[in-house]
Tab-separated table of C-alpha atoms in Angstrom:
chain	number	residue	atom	x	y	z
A	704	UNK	CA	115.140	132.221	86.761
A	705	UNK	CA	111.180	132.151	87.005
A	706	UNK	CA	109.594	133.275	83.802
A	707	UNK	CA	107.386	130.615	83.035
A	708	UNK	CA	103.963	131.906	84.152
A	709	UNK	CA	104.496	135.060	82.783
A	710	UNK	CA	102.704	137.172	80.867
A	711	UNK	CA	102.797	136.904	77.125
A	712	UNK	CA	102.576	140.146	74.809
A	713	UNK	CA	102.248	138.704	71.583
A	714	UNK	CA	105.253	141.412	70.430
A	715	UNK	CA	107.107	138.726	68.542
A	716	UNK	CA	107.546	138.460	64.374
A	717	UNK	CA	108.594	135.245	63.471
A	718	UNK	CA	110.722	135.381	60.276
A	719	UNK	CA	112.339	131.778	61.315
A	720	UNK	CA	112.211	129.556	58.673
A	721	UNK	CA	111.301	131.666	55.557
A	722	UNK	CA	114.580	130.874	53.679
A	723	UNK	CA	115.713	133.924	53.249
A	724	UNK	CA	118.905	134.823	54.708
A	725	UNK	CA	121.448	132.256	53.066
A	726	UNK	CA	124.219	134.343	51.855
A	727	UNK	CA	125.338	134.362	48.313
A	728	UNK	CA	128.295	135.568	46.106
A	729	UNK	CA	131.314	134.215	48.199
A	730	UNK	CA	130.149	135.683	51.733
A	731	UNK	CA	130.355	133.036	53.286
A	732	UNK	CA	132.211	132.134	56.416
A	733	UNK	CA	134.505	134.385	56.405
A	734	UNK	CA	132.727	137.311	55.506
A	735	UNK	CA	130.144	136.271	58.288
A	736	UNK	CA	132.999	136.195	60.906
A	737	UNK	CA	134.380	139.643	59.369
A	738	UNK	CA	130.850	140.922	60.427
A	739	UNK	CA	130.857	139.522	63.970
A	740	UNK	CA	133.871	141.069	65.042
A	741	UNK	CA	133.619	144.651	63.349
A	742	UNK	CA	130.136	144.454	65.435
A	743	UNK	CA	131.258	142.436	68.850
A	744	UNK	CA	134.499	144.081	68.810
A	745	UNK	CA	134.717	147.666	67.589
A	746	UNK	CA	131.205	148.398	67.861
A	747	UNK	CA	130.496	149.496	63.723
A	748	UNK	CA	126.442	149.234	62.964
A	749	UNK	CA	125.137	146.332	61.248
A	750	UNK	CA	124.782	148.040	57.674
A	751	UNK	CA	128.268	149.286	57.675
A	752	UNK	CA	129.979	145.994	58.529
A	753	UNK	CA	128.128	144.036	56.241
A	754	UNK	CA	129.201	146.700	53.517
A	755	UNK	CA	133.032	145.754	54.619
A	756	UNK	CA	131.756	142.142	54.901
A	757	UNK	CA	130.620	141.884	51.571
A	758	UNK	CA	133.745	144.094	49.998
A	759	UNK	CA	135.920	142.047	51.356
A	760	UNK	CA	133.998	138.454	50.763
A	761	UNK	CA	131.422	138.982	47.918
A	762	UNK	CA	127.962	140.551	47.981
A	763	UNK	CA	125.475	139.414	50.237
A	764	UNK	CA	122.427	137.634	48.776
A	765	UNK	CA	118.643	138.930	49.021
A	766	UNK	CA	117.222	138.206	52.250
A	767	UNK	CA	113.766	137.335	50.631
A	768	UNK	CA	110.383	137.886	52.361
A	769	UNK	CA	110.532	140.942	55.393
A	770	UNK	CA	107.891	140.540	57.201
A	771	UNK	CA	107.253	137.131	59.473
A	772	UNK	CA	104.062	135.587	61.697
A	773	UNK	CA	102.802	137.799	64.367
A	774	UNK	CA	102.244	136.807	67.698
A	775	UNK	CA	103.596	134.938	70.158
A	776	UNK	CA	105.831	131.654	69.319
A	777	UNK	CA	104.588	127.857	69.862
A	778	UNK	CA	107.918	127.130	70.478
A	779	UNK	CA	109.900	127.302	74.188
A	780	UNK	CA	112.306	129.518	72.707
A	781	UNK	CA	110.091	132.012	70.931
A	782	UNK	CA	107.657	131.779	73.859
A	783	UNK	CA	110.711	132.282	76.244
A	784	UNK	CA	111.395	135.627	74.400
A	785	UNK	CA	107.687	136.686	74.044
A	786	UNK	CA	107.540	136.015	77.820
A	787	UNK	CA	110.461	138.464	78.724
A	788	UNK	CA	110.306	140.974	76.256
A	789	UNK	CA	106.758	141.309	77.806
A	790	UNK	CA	107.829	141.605	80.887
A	791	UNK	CA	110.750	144.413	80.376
A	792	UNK	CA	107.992	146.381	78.133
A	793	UNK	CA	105.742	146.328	81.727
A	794	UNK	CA	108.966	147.918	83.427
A	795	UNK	CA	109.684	150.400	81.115
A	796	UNK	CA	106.302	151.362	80.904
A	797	UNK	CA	106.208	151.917	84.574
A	798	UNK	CA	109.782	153.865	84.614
A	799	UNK	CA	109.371	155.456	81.585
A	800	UNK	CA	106.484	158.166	80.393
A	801	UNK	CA	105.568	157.796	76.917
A	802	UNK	CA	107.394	154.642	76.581
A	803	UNK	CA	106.573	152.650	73.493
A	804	UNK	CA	107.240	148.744	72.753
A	805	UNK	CA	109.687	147.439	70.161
A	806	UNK	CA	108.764	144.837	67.775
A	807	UNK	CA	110.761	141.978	68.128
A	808	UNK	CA	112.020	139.814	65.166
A	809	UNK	CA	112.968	136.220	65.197
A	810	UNK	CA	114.758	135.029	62.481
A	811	UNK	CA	117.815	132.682	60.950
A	812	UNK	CA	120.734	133.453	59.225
A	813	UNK	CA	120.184	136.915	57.852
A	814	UNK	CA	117.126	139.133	57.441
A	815	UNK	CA	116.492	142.094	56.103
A	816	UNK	CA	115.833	145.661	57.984
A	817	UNK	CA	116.008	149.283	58.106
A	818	UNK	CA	119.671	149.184	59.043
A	819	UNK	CA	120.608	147.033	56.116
A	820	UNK	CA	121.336	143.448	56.280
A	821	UNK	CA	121.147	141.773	59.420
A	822	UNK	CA	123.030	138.399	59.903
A	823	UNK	CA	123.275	135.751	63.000
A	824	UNK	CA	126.788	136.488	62.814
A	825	UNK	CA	126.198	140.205	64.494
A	826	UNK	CA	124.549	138.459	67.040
A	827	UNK	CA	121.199	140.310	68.987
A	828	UNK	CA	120.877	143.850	67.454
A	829	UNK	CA	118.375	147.196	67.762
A	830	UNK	CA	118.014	148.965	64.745
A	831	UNK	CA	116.490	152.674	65.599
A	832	UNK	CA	115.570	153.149	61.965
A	833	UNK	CA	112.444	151.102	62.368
A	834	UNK	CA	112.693	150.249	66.362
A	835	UNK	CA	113.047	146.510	66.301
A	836	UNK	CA	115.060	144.088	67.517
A	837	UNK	CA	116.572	141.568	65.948
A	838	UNK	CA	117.197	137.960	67.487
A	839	UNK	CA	118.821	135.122	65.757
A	840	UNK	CA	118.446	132.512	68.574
A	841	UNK	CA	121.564	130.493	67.367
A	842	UNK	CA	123.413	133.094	69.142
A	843	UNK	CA	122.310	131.688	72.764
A	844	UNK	CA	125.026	128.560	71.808
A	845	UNK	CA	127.657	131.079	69.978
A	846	UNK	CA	127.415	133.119	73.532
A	847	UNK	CA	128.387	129.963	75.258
A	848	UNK	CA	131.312	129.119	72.785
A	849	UNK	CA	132.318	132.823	73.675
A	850	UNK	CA	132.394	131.751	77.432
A	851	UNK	CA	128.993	133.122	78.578
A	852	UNK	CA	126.610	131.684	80.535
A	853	UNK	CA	124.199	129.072	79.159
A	854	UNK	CA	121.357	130.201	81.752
A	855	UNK	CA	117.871	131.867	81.177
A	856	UNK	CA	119.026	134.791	83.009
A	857	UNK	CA	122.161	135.063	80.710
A	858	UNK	CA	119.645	135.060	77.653
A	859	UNK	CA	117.390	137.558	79.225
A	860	UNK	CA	119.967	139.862	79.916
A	861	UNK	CA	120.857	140.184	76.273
A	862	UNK	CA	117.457	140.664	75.286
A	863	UNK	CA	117.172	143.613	77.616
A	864	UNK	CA	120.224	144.869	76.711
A	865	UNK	CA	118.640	145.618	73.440
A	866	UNK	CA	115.485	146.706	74.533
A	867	UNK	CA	117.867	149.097	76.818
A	868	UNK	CA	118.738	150.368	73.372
A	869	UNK	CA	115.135	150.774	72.571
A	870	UNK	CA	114.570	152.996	75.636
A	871	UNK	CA	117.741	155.239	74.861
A	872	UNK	CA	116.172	155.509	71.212
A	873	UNK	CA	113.256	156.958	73.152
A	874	UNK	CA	114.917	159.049	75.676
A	875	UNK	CA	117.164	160.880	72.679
A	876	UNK	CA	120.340	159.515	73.968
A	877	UNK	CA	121.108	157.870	71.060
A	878	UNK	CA	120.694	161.042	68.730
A	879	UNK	CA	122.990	162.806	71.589
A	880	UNK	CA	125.623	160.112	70.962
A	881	UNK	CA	125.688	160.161	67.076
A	882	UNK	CA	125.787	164.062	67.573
A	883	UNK	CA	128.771	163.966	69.886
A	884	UNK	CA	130.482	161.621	68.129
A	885	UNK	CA	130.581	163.518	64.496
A	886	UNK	CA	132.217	166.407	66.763
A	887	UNK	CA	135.002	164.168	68.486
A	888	UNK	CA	138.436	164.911	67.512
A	889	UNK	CA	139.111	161.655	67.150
A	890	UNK	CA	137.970	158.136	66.591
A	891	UNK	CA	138.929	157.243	70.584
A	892	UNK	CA	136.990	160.056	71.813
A	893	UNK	CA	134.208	159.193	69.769
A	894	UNK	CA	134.067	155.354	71.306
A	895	UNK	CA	133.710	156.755	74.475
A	896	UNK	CA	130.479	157.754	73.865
A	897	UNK	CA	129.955	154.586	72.158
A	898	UNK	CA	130.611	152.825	75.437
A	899	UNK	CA	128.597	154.799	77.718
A	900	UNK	CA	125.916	154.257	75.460
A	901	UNK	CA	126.296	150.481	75.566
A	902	UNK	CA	127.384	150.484	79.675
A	903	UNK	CA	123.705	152.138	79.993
A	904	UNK	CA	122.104	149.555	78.255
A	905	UNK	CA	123.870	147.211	80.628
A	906	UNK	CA	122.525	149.136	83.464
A	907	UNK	CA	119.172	149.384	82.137
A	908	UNK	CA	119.035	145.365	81.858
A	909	UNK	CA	119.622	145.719	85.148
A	910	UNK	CA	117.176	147.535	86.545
A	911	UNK	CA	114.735	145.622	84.274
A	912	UNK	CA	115.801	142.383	86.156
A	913	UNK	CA	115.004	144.326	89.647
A	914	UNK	CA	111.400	144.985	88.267
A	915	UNK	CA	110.569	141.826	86.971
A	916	UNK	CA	108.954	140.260	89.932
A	917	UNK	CA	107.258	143.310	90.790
A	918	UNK	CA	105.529	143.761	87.586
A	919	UNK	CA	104.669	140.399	87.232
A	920	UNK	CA	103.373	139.313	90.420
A	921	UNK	CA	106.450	137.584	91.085
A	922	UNK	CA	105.425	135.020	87.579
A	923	UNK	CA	109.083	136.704	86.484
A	924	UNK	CA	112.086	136.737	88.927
A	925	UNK	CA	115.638	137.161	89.134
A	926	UNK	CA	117.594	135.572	91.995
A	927	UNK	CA	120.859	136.984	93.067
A	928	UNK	CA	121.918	133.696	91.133
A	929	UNK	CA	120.996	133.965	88.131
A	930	UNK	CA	122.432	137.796	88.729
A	931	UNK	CA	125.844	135.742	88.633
A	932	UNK	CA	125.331	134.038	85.502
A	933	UNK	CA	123.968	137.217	83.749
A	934	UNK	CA	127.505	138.606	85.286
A	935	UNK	CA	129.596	135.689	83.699
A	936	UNK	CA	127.974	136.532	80.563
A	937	UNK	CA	128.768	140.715	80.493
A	938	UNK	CA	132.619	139.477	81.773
A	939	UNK	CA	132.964	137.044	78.244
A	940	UNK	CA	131.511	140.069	75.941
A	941	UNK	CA	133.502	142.487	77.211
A	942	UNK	CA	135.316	144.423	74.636
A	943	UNK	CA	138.862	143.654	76.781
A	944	UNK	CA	137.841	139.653	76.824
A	945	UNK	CA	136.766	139.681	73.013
A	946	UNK	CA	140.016	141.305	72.223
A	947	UNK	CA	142.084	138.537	74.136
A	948	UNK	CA	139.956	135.718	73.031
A	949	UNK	CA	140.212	137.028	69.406
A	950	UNK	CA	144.402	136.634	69.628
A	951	UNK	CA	145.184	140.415	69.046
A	952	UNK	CA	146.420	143.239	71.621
A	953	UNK	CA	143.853	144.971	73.959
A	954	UNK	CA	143.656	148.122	72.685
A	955	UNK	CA	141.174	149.959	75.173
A	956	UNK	CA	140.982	153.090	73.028
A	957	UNK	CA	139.572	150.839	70.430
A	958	UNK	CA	136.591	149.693	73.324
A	959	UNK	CA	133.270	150.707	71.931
A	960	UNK	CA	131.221	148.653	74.234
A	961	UNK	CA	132.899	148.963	77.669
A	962	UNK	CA	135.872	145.712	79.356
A	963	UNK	CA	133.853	143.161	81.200
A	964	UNK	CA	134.669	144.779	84.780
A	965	UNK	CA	132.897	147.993	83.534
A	966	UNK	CA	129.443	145.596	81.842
A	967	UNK	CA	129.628	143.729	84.888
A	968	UNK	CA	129.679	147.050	87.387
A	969	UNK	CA	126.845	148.641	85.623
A	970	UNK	CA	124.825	145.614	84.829
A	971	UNK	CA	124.906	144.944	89.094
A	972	UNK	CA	124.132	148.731	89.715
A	973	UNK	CA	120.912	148.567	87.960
A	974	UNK	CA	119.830	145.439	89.620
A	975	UNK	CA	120.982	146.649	93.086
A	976	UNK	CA	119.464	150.054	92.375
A	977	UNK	CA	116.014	149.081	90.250
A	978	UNK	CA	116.416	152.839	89.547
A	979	UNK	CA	117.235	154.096	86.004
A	980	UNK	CA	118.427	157.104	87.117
A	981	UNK	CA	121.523	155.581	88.318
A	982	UNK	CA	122.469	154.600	85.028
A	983	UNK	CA	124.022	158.203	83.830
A	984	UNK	CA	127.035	156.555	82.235
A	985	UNK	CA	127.697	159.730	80.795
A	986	UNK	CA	128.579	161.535	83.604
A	987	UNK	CA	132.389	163.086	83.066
A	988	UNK	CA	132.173	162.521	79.411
């Protein structure tokens, strides 16, 4: 993947490094795992599984200062983010009218935000509440212990998955999902909605990766290649591959982000497509 001479957007808030996220109280581990797979695996929000966390393993500790340097990193992997959350914010301004950037927040261990506590453990996050996302970059090697691909496409797929999550924030699908799912008669009908929602995001990354080069006078591109590894990466977070990999049955009732055939399918339809318009995963809900 090409991202180098890209554009940088300065949209980045460096919290890395401020000390602040070290659990306390008997979190630890455990707890921290606890997190990761009520978030990973059956899809519950970052404040409400660190809630369970924390019954279940202590209370988590203060996560100190809130607000981090703005701008864009020195470092290759802050300047690597800066570079393509840039780049999807010139997409979506293109596709979408009215469209608005998120802020994007680096940080380490935990953090604070408007969804609660945020830990590394939940891996890459969007919390609507205050429309930021949240990126411990420690995650890039958990992703590859997880089976995912090591590859700047892989990476950049995840960030625009949450940025994805930023657009349906904007769009009111979100809203339309919570809404749907307080009426569903039951806690699999709910996750259906939960799905769609994430299979759009998928989609969405992938028409951001169809863009790229287009916005960027070709300083940001995606090859069919790197399409593969980003594809390798959706197959390992599937909710169907988590489920397996975590030693328990596959219970797809229990899917609230979609099995790695359906994040792979929708994350190659918006490529193919470049269109967000194909990515009504909602369609026969």
């Amino acid at each position: 993947m090409k991202w180098q001479g890209g554009r940088r957007g300065g949209g980045i808030e460096d919290r890395r490094g401020m000390g602040g996220g070290a659990a306390v109280g008997g979190v630890g581990i455990g707890g921290l795992v606890i997190a990761g797979i009520l978030y990973f695996v059956f899809g519950v929000d970052p404040q409400t599984s660190q809630q369970i966390a924390g019954q279940l393993g202590g209370q988590l500790g203060n996560a100190g200062q809130t607000e981090g340097r703005p701008g864009t990193p020195a470092d290759d992997a802050g300047l690597f983010v800066d570079v393509i959350g840039a780049n999807i914010n010139d997409v979506w301004t293109q596709k979408l009218q009215g469209y608005t950037p998120p802020v994007t927040v680096l940080y380490e261990q935990g953090t604070q935000t408007a969804c609660g506590m945020g830990q590394s453990a939940m891996g890459p996050f969007y919390c609507p509440a205050d429309q930021k996302v949240y990126l411990d970059l420690g995650f890039w090697r958990d992703l590859q212990n997880l089976g995912g691909s090591g590859a700047d496409f892989a990476k950049a797929y995840v960030i625009a998955h949450e940025y994805g999550h930023h657009v349906q924030r904007l769009t009111g699908a979100t809203d339309q999902v919570q809404r749907a799912q307080q009426n569903a008669r039951s806690r699999a009908d709910g996750n259906r909605y939960s799905v769609a929602l994430e299979l759009q995001a998928d989609c969405y990354a992938g028409v951001w990766a169809h863009n790229a080069a287009l916005v960027s006078g070709g300083e940001v591109s995606v090859t069919d290649t790197d399409l593969m590894e980003g594809m390798k990466t959706a197959a390992a977070i599937g909710d169907d591959a988590l489920q397996s990999r975590g030693g328990g049955r596959v219970s797809p009732e229990s899917f609230t982000h979609g099995s790695s055939e359906q994040r792979m399918q929708w994350l190659q339809r918006g490529y193919q497509s470049g269109d967000p318009n194909t990515c009504n995963t909602f369609a026969g809900l």
